[in-house]
Amino acid sequence: MTYTGGNIPKLGFGFMRLPVIEGDENATIDIEQVKRMVDVFMGAGFTYFDTARGYHGGKSEAALKRALIERYPRESFQVATKLPAWMAADAEEARSMFETSLVESGAGYFDFYLLHNLGESRSALFEDYGLWDFAREQKDAGLIRNLGFSFHDKADEFERILEAHPDVDFVQLQINYADWDSESIESRKCYEIARSRGLPVVVMEPIKGGSLVKLPESVAAILNEADPSASLASWALRFAASLPGIVTVLSGMSTLDQVKQNVEIMKDFAPLDEGERAAVDRAREALAKLPVIPCTDCRYCLKGCPEGVRIPVALASLNILIAFADEYRAQENYDWNAEGGEASKCIGCGACEDVCPQHIAIIDELKKAAEAFE
Ligand code: SF4
Ligand code: SF4
């Protein structure tokens, strides 16, 4: 293990939802605004930046170069980026993404390099394209300091990958208090597997893509009562950062105000105390009681679907709407995960409903998803 991040402050800057120039039809990143955000972040002593080859249509790494890498001494911050094999047509194109990332970011080397978004059918591509060995070669050459992967699937698959690649230096997991015990995300199970192997964890989605600052009133009241002066964002960030073995907690910040608020919350970070932890537990229990579609993401329905509809993704996206009324996040979840298996492809054959242990009216729900997201 070559993890060298013991002193990394517990808030990381995710470069996936950057501000864009208002009214610009190409959604050009507002680089002057990003510079101001970086300056506030760095000025408060935070140092970890997380980008990816695929963020902002491939333009995030170049934005990082202009806003940070060209403007600060290289050893004063850490850069993490990611290789999305599933965006490449073949092994050669996938491998070339590493060089592209080096050139676009101008980082010289990557403090943290991740194989991006392993899980489900995506994991096999990284094996087929020889990307594990390729990444190890880059590490041996000094271009990667810590090699890991980000993961969006269940604990069984996580364990399988770690069995096959026990030499990873760290992992990046989706962790927030709402998903901690969720059957579809399995945050806690994945975290505990990582810890049992002594692996440092970078946390992504600590605020569930922003949803945890848009809690239903009944749930927000629980936290506000426990501490009227604490923002909803602070509960979410501090929950994640309080877990032992965390490298840092990423927040995909889109505005200067968000950076200021997050920096304020985390600059004198103190872990949740017992009473605060109990309040978060109560909030999680209240969230679990909301009238969402009872999909457990068991995926039995997927096997028999002749159209390859990504049923659990559609239902999870609808649940974000139901629980949080968060249209942006629900659409983002759908766009990111349902591609190729959109709800509108359903032909109503009923095979999925026959096997669903939760007896969900899947066909009706898919109609709602198609209407809401397509
Ligand atoms: S009803 Fe629709 S989603 Fe269900 S198996 Fe048939 S095509 Fe797939
Ligand atoms: S079978 Fe039912 S519960 Fe399982 S993933 Fe499909 S819709 Fe969800």
PDB file of N, CA and C in Angstrom, residues 116-196:
ATOM      1  N   HIS A 116     -12.867   3.758 -13.368  1.00  0.00           N
ATOM      2  CA  HIS A 116     -14.079   4.516 -13.068  1.00  0.00           C
ATOM      3  C   HIS A 116     -15.355   3.681 -13.153  1.00  0.00           C
ATOM      4  N   ASN A 117     -16.099   3.696 -12.034  1.00  0.00           N
ATOM      5  CA  ASN A 117     -17.458   3.174 -12.048  1.00  0.00           C
ATOM      6  C   ASN A 117     -17.510   1.681 -12.366  1.00  0.00           C
ATOM      7  N   LEU A 118     -16.796   0.892 -11.590  1.00  0.00           N
ATOM      8  CA  LEU A 118     -16.903  -0.550 -11.741  1.00  0.00           C
ATOM      9  C   LEU A 118     -18.224  -1.020 -11.149  1.00  0.00           C
ATOM     10  N   GLY A 119     -18.634  -2.218 -11.591  1.00  0.00           N
ATOM     11  CA  GLY A 119     -19.894  -2.779 -11.117  1.00  0.00           C
ATOM     12  C   GLY A 119     -20.711  -3.246 -12.313  1.00  0.00           C
ATOM     13  N   GLU A 120     -21.660  -4.129 -12.033  1.00  0.00           N
ATOM     14  CA  GLU A 120     -22.513  -4.718 -13.072  1.00  0.00           C
ATOM     15  C   GLU A 120     -21.657  -5.207 -14.240  1.00  0.00           C
ATOM     16  N   SER A 121     -22.140  -5.006 -15.481  1.00  0.00           N
ATOM     17  CA  SER A 121     -21.406  -5.543 -16.632  1.00  0.00           C
ATOM     18  C   SER A 121     -20.140  -4.740 -16.923  1.00  0.00           C
ATOM     19  N   ARG A 122     -20.003  -3.566 -16.292  1.00  0.00           N
ATOM     20  CA  ARG A 122     -18.846  -2.708 -16.599  1.00  0.00           C
ATOM     21  C   ARG A 122     -17.533  -3.303 -16.098  1.00  0.00           C
ATOM     22  N   SER A 123     -17.576  -4.034 -14.984  1.00  0.00           N
ATOM     23  CA  SER A 123     -16.332  -4.538 -14.383  1.00  0.00           C
ATOM     24  C   SER A 123     -15.513  -5.344 -15.386  1.00  0.00           C
ATOM     25  N   ALA A 124     -16.200  -6.196 -16.153  1.00  0.00           N
ATOM     26  CA  ALA A 124     -15.492  -7.118 -17.052  1.00  0.00           C
ATOM     27  C   ALA A 124     -14.677  -6.374 -18.111  1.00  0.00           C
ATOM     28  N   LEU A 125     -15.165  -5.197 -18.523  1.00  0.00           N
ATOM     29  CA  LEU A 125     -14.453  -4.444 -19.564  1.00  0.00           C
ATOM     30  C   LEU A 125     -13.041  -4.078 -19.126  1.00  0.00           C
ATOM     31  N   PHE A 126     -12.895  -3.741 -17.849  1.00  0.00           N
ATOM     32  CA  PHE A 126     -11.575  -3.338 -17.348  1.00  0.00           C
ATOM     33  C   PHE A 126     -10.613  -4.519 -17.391  1.00  0.00           C
ATOM     34  N   GLU A 127     -11.153  -5.721 -17.195  1.00  0.00           N
ATOM     35  CA  GLU A 127     -10.322  -6.933 -17.316  1.00  0.00           C
ATOM     36  C   GLU A 127     -10.022  -7.185 -18.794  1.00  0.00           C
ATOM     37  N   ASP A 128     -11.079  -7.156 -19.616  1.00  0.00           N
ATOM     38  CA  ASP A 128     -10.915  -7.492 -21.033  1.00  0.00           C
ATOM     39  C   ASP A 128      -9.915  -6.567 -21.722  1.00  0.00           C
ATOM     40  N   TYR A 129      -9.912  -5.309 -21.326  1.00  0.00           N
ATOM     41  CA  TYR A 129      -9.008  -4.346 -21.959  1.00  0.00           C
ATOM     42  C   TYR A 129      -7.622  -4.300 -21.301  1.00  0.00           C
ATOM     43  N   GLY A 130      -7.409  -5.169 -20.307  1.00  0.00           N
ATOM     44  CA  GLY A 130      -6.089  -5.225 -19.655  1.00  0.00           C
ATOM     45  C   GLY A 130      -5.749  -3.956 -18.884  1.00  0.00           C
ATOM     46  N   LEU A 131      -6.777  -3.273 -18.371  1.00  0.00           N
ATOM     47  CA  LEU A 131      -6.523  -1.957 -17.775  1.00  0.00           C
ATOM     48  C   LEU A 131      -5.918  -2.042 -16.375  1.00  0.00           C
ATOM     49  N   TRP A 132      -6.130  -3.138 -15.681  1.00  0.00           N
ATOM     50  CA  TRP A 132      -5.518  -3.270 -14.357  1.00  0.00           C
ATOM     51  C   TRP A 132      -4.002  -3.306 -14.496  1.00  0.00           C
ATOM     52  N   ASP A 133      -3.533  -4.185 -15.383  1.00  0.00           N
ATOM     53  CA  ASP A 133      -2.069  -4.276 -15.559  1.00  0.00           C
ATOM     54  C   ASP A 133      -1.526  -2.981 -16.144  1.00  0.00           C
ATOM     55  N   PHE A 134      -2.272  -2.394 -17.064  1.00  0.00           N
ATOM     56  CA  PHE A 134      -1.841  -1.124 -17.666  1.00  0.00           C
ATOM     57  C   PHE A 134      -1.673  -0.048 -16.589  1.00  0.00           C
ATOM     58  N   ALA A 135      -2.656   0.027 -15.681  1.00  0.00           N
ATOM     59  CA  ALA A 135      -2.584   1.045 -14.622  1.00  0.00           C
ATOM     60  C   ALA A 135      -1.413   0.758 -13.676  1.00  0.00           C
ATOM     61  N   ARG A 136      -1.177  -0.529 -13.400  1.00  0.00           N
ATOM     62  CA  ARG A 136      -0.031  -0.871 -12.526  1.00  0.00           C
ATOM     63  C   ARG A 136       1.285  -0.431 -13.174  1.00  0.00           C
ATOM     64  N   GLU A 137       1.361  -0.579 -14.493  1.00  0.00           N
ATOM     65  CA  GLU A 137       2.590  -0.131 -15.195  1.00  0.00           C
ATOM     66  C   GLU A 137       2.781   1.372 -15.025  1.00  0.00           C
ATOM     67  N   GLN A 138       1.679   2.124 -15.109  1.00  0.00           N
ATOM     68  CA  GLN A 138       1.779   3.580 -14.949  1.00  0.00           C
ATOM     69  C   GLN A 138       2.204   3.930 -13.521  1.00  0.00           C
ATOM     70  N   LYS A 139       1.757   3.112 -12.594  1.00  0.00           N
ATOM     71  CA  LYS A 139       2.150   3.346 -11.203  1.00  0.00           C
ATOM     72  C   LYS A 139       3.644   3.054 -11.037  1.00  0.00           C
ATOM     73  N   ASP A 140       4.096   1.948 -11.614  1.00  0.00           N
ATOM     74  CA  ASP A 140       5.530   1.617 -11.530  1.00  0.00           C
ATOM     75  C   ASP A 140       6.375   2.711 -12.169  1.00  0.00           C
ATOM     76  N   ALA A 141       5.801   3.357 -13.181  1.00  0.00           N
ATOM     77  CA  ALA A 141       6.540   4.431 -13.867  1.00  0.00           C
ATOM     78  C   ALA A 141       6.467   5.758 -13.108  1.00  0.00           C
ATOM     79  N   GLY A 142       5.747   5.774 -11.989  1.00  0.00           N
ATOM     80  CA  GLY A 142       5.691   6.992 -11.163  1.00  0.00           C
ATOM     81  C   GLY A 142       4.615   7.976 -11.583  1.00  0.00           C
ATOM     82  N   LEU A 143       3.754   7.563 -12.527  1.00  0.00           N
ATOM     83  CA  LEU A 143       2.722   8.495 -13.008  1.00  0.00           C
ATOM     84  C   LEU A 143       1.433   8.396 -12.178  1.00  0.00           C
ATOM     85  N   ILE A 144       1.333   7.336 -11.408  1.00  0.00           N
ATOM     86  CA  ILE A 144       0.213   7.162 -10.475  1.00  0.00           C
ATOM     87  C   ILE A 144       0.805   6.902  -9.098  1.00  0.00           C
ATOM     88  N   ARG A 145       0.324   7.644  -8.101  1.00  0.00           N
ATOM     89  CA  ARG A 145       0.839   7.398  -6.738  1.00  0.00           C
ATOM     90  C   ARG A 145      -0.018   6.396  -5.973  1.00  0.00           C
ATOM     91  N   ASN A 146      -1.333   6.503  -6.154  1.00  0.00           N
ATOM     92  CA  ASN A 146      -2.253   5.564  -5.501  1.00  0.00           C
ATOM     93  C   ASN A 146      -3.260   5.085  -6.543  1.00  0.00           C
ATOM     94  N   LEU A 147      -3.402   3.765  -6.659  1.00  0.00           N
ATOM     95  CA  LEU A 147      -4.310   3.192  -7.654  1.00  0.00           C
ATOM     96  C   LEU A 147      -5.531   2.599  -6.966  1.00  0.00           C
ATOM     97  N   GLY A 148      -6.702   2.956  -7.475  1.00  0.00           N
ATOM     98  CA  GLY A 148      -7.926   2.426  -6.884  1.00  0.00           C
ATOM     99  C   GLY A 148      -9.038   2.376  -7.915  1.00  0.00           C
ATOM    100  N   PHE A 149     -10.259   2.228  -7.423  1.00  0.00           N
ATOM    101  CA  PHE A 149     -11.394   2.229  -8.353  1.00  0.00           C
ATOM    102  C   PHE A 149     -12.621   2.799  -7.650  1.00  0.00           C
ATOM    103  N   SER A 150     -13.501   3.364  -8.447  1.00  0.00           N
ATOM    104  CA  SER A 150     -14.780   3.810  -7.901  1.00  0.00           C
ATOM    105  C   SER A 150     -15.823   2.765  -8.261  1.00  0.00           C
ATOM    106  N   PHE A 151     -16.851   2.685  -7.442  1.00  0.00           N
ATOM    107  CA  PHE A 151     -17.721   1.514  -7.502  1.00  0.00           C
ATOM    108  C   PHE A 151     -19.177   1.894  -7.299  1.00  0.00           C
ATOM    109  N   HIS A 152     -20.039   1.333  -8.159  1.00  0.00           N
ATOM    110  CA  HIS A 152     -21.484   1.560  -8.031  1.00  0.00           C
ATOM    111  C   HIS A 152     -22.204   0.233  -8.202  1.00  0.00           C
ATOM    112  N   ASP A 153     -22.126  -0.591  -7.215  1.00  0.00           N
ATOM    113  CA  ASP A 153     -22.854  -1.852  -7.309  1.00  0.00           C
ATOM    114  C   ASP A 153     -22.957  -2.428  -5.900  1.00  0.00           C
ATOM    115  N   LYS A 154     -23.260  -3.704  -5.821  1.00  0.00           N
ATOM    116  CA  LYS A 154     -23.509  -4.300  -4.512  1.00  0.00           C
ATOM    117  C   LYS A 154     -22.236  -4.897  -3.911  1.00  0.00           C
ATOM    118  N   ALA A 155     -22.367  -5.231  -2.615  1.00  0.00           N
ATOM    119  CA  ALA A 155     -21.196  -5.677  -1.849  1.00  0.00           C
ATOM    120  C   ALA A 155     -20.568  -6.958  -2.405  1.00  0.00           C
ATOM    121  N   ASP A 156     -21.377  -7.868  -2.921  1.00  0.00           N
ATOM    122  CA  ASP A 156     -20.806  -9.132  -3.447  1.00  0.00           C
ATOM    123  C   ASP A 156     -19.826  -8.853  -4.575  1.00  0.00           C
ATOM    124  N   GLU A 157     -20.224  -7.977  -5.470  1.00  0.00           N
ATOM    125  CA  GLU A 157     -19.370  -7.641  -6.603  1.00  0.00           C
ATOM    126  C   GLU A 157     -18.128  -6.886  -6.131  1.00  0.00           C
ATOM    127  N   PHE A 158     -18.299  -6.040  -5.146  1.00  0.00           N
ATOM    128  CA  PHE A 158     -17.175  -5.300  -4.570  1.00  0.00           C
ATOM    129  C   PHE A 158     -16.125  -6.273  -4.020  1.00  0.00           C
ATOM    130  N   GLU A 159     -16.609  -7.244  -3.285  1.00  0.00           N
ATOM    131  CA  GLU A 159     -15.715  -8.260  -2.699  1.00  0.00           C
ATOM    132  C   GLU A 159     -15.001  -9.032  -3.806  1.00  0.00           C
ATOM    133  N   ARG A 160     -15.744  -9.371  -4.840  1.00  0.00           N
ATOM    134  CA  ARG A 160     -15.149 -10.144  -5.941  1.00  0.00           C
ATOM    135  C   ARG A 160     -14.002  -9.375  -6.593  1.00  0.00           C
ATOM    136  N   ILE A 161     -14.219  -8.076  -6.814  1.00  0.00           N
ATOM    137  CA  ILE A 161     -13.160  -7.267  -7.443  1.00  0.00           C
ATOM    138  C   ILE A 161     -11.936  -7.199  -6.534  1.00  0.00           C
ATOM    139  N   LEU A 162     -12.183  -7.040  -5.242  1.00  0.00           N
ATOM    140  CA  LEU A 162     -11.044  -6.938  -4.317  1.00  0.00           C
ATOM    141  C   LEU A 162     -10.296  -8.262  -4.193  1.00  0.00           C
ATOM    142  N   GLU A 163     -11.018  -9.370  -4.322  1.00  0.00           N
ATOM    143  CA  GLU A 163     -10.349 -10.682  -4.323  1.00  0.00           C
ATOM    144  C   GLU A 163      -9.410 -10.778  -5.528  1.00  0.00           C
ATOM    145  N   ALA A 164      -9.894 -10.291  -6.673  1.00  0.00           N
ATOM    146  CA  ALA A 164      -9.103 -10.376  -7.910  1.00  0.00           C
ATOM    147  C   ALA A 164      -7.958  -9.365  -7.917  1.00  0.00           C
ATOM    148  N   HIS A 165      -8.142  -8.252  -7.192  1.00  0.00           N
ATOM    149  CA  HIS A 165      -7.133  -7.176  -7.232  1.00  0.00           C
ATOM    150  C   HIS A 165      -6.828  -6.686  -5.814  1.00  0.00           C
ATOM    151  N   PRO A 166      -6.221  -7.542  -5.016  1.00  0.00           N
ATOM    152  CA  PRO A 166      -6.001  -7.176  -3.606  1.00  0.00           C
ATOM    153  C   PRO A 166      -4.946  -6.098  -3.416  1.00  0.00           C
ATOM    154  N   ASP A 167      -4.271  -5.731  -4.496  1.00  0.00           N
ATOM    155  CA  ASP A 167      -3.181  -4.749  -4.371  1.00  0.00           C
ATOM    156  C   ASP A 167      -3.657  -3.302  -4.527  1.00  0.00           C
ATOM    157  N   VAL A 168      -4.975  -3.052  -4.644  1.00  0.00           N
ATOM    158  CA  VAL A 168      -5.410  -1.658  -4.801  1.00  0.00           C
ATOM    159  C   VAL A 168      -5.047  -0.862  -3.538  1.00  0.00           C
ATOM    160  N   ASP A 169      -4.783   0.422  -3.727  1.00  0.00           N
ATOM    161  CA  ASP A 169      -4.354   1.277  -2.611  1.00  0.00           C
ATOM    162  C   ASP A 169      -5.527   1.920  -1.880  1.00  0.00           C
ATOM    163  N   PHE A 170      -6.654   2.090  -2.584  1.00  0.00           N
ATOM    164  CA  PHE A 170      -7.812   2.755  -1.974  1.00  0.00           C
ATOM    165  C   PHE A 170      -9.035   2.450  -2.830  1.00  0.00           C
ATOM    166  N   VAL A 171     -10.204   2.781  -2.305  1.00  0.00           N
ATOM    167  CA  VAL A 171     -11.437   2.642  -3.092  1.00  0.00           C
ATOM    168  C   VAL A 171     -12.281   3.900  -2.911  1.00  0.00           C
ATOM    169  N   GLN A 172     -13.182   4.115  -3.848  1.00  0.00           N
ATOM    170  CA  GLN A 172     -14.101   5.259  -3.746  1.00  0.00           C
ATOM    171  C   GLN A 172     -15.531   4.715  -3.739  1.00  0.00           C
ATOM    172  N   LEU A 173     -16.263   5.043  -2.676  1.00  0.00           N
ATOM    173  CA  LEU A 173     -17.590   4.457  -2.482  1.00  0.00           C
ATOM    174  C   LEU A 173     -18.660   5.524  -2.274  1.00  0.00           C
ATOM    175  N   GLN A 174     -19.862   5.132  -2.649  1.00  0.00           N
ATOM    176  CA  GLN A 174     -21.023   6.000  -2.472  1.00  0.00           C
ATOM    177  C   GLN A 174     -21.514   5.826  -1.034  1.00  0.00           C
ATOM    178  N   ILE A 175     -21.287   6.859  -0.204  1.00  0.00           N
ATOM    179  CA  ILE A 175     -21.652   6.737   1.210  1.00  0.00           C
ATOM    180  C   ILE A 175     -22.397   7.984   1.667  1.00  0.00           C
ATOM    181  N   ASN A 176     -23.585   7.784   2.189  1.00  0.00           N
ATOM    182  CA  ASN A 176     -24.295   8.877   2.871  1.00  0.00           C
ATOM    183  C   ASN A 176     -25.241   8.242   3.881  1.00  0.00           C
ATOM    184  N   TYR A 177     -25.734   9.062   4.804  1.00  0.00           N
ATOM    185  CA  TYR A 177     -26.510   8.453   5.884  1.00  0.00           C
ATOM    186  C   TYR A 177     -27.815   7.865   5.396  1.00  0.00           C
ATOM    187  N   ALA A 178     -28.374   8.401   4.300  1.00  0.00           N
ATOM    188  CA  ALA A 178     -29.649   7.872   3.803  1.00  0.00           C
ATOM    189  C   ALA A 178     -29.458   6.489   3.183  1.00  0.00           C
ATOM    190  N   ASP A 179     -28.340   6.278   2.514  1.00  0.00           N
ATOM    191  CA  ASP A 179     -28.110   5.006   1.819  1.00  0.00           C
ATOM    192  C   ASP A 179     -27.348   4.001   2.669  1.00  0.00           C
ATOM    193  N   TRP A 180     -27.045   4.378   3.897  1.00  0.00           N
ATOM    194  CA  TRP A 180     -26.165   3.552   4.739  1.00  0.00           C
ATOM    195  C   TRP A 180     -26.646   2.099   4.800  1.00  0.00           C
ATOM    196  N   ASP A 181     -27.931   1.899   5.026  1.00  0.00           N
ATOM    197  CA  ASP A 181     -28.454   0.532   5.117  1.00  0.00           C
ATOM    198  C   ASP A 181     -29.302   0.160   3.903  1.00  0.00           C
ATOM    199  N   SER A 182     -29.204   0.946   2.837  1.00  0.00           N
ATOM    200  CA  SER A 182     -30.085   0.708   1.693  1.00  0.00           C
ATOM    201  C   SER A 182     -29.742  -0.605   0.995  1.00  0.00           C
ATOM    202  N   GLU A 183     -30.808  -1.298   0.558  1.00  0.00           N
ATOM    203  CA  GLU A 183     -30.592  -2.585  -0.099  1.00  0.00           C
ATOM    204  C   GLU A 183     -30.069  -2.409  -1.517  1.00  0.00           C
ATOM    205  N   SER A 184     -30.260  -1.227  -2.084  1.00  0.00           N
ATOM    206  CA  SER A 184     -29.787  -1.041  -3.453  1.00  0.00           C
ATOM    207  C   SER A 184     -28.354  -0.511  -3.511  1.00  0.00           C
ATOM    208  N   ILE A 185     -27.944   0.286  -2.527  1.00  0.00           N
ATOM    209  CA  ILE A 185     -26.585   0.860  -2.559  1.00  0.00           C
ATOM    210  C   ILE A 185     -25.615   0.043  -1.691  1.00  0.00           C
ATOM    211  N   GLU A 186     -26.106  -0.460  -0.573  1.00  0.00           N
ATOM    212  CA  GLU A 186     -25.282  -1.243   0.352  1.00  0.00           C
ATOM    213  C   GLU A 186     -24.017  -0.488   0.789  1.00  0.00           C
ATOM    214  N   SER A 187     -24.199   0.774   1.141  1.00  0.00           N
ATOM    215  CA  SER A 187     -23.089   1.626   1.593  1.00  0.00           C
ATOM    216  C   SER A 187     -22.327   0.991   2.742  1.00  0.00           C
ATOM    217  N   ARG A 188     -23.070   0.622   3.767  1.00  0.00           N
ATOM    218  CA  ARG A 188     -22.406   0.123   4.974  1.00  0.00           C
ATOM    219  C   ARG A 188     -21.633  -1.168   4.672  1.00  0.00           C
ATOM    220  N   LYS A 189     -22.272  -2.082   3.936  1.00  0.00           N
ATOM    221  CA  LYS A 189     -21.608  -3.358   3.648  1.00  0.00           C
ATOM    222  C   LYS A 189     -20.306  -3.118   2.882  1.00  0.00           C
ATOM    223  N   CYS A 190     -20.354  -2.263   1.871  1.00  0.00           N
ATOM    224  CA  CYS A 190     -19.145  -2.007   1.070  1.00  0.00           C
ATOM    225  C   CYS A 190     -18.079  -1.338   1.933  1.00  0.00           C
ATOM    226  N   TYR A 191     -18.500  -0.367   2.735  1.00  0.00           N
ATOM    227  CA  TYR A 191     -17.544   0.318   3.603  1.00  0.00           C
ATOM    228  C   TYR A 191     -16.879  -0.680   4.553  1.00  0.00           C
ATOM    229  N   GLU A 192     -17.680  -1.567   5.127  1.00  0.00           N
ATOM    230  CA  GLU A 192     -17.120  -2.512   6.099  1.00  0.00           C
ATOM    231  C   GLU A 192     -16.168  -3.498   5.429  1.00  0.00           C
ATOM    232  N   ILE A 193     -16.466  -3.867   4.198  1.00  0.00           N
ATOM    233  CA  ILE A 193     -15.538  -4.747   3.464  1.00  0.00           C
ATOM    234  C   ILE A 193     -14.208  -4.017   3.257  1.00  0.00           C
ATOM    235  N   ALA A 194     -14.285  -2.758   2.841  1.00  0.00           N
ATOM    236  CA  ALA A 194     -13.049  -1.981   2.621  1.00  0.00           C
ATOM    237  C   ALA A 194     -12.252  -1.881   3.914  1.00  0.00           C
ATOM    238  N   ARG A 195     -12.930  -1.586   4.997  1.00  0.00           N
ATOM    239  CA  ARG A 195     -12.221  -1.430   6.273  1.00  0.00           C
ATOM    240  C   ARG A 195     -11.616  -2.747   6.746  1.00  0.00           C
ATOM    241  N   SER A 196     -12.330  -3.849   6.487  1.00  0.00           N
ATOM    242  CA  SER A 196     -11.796  -5.149   6.936  1.00  0.00           C
ATOM    243  C   SER A 196     -10.506  -5.472   6.193  1.00  0.00           C
TER     244      SER A 196
END
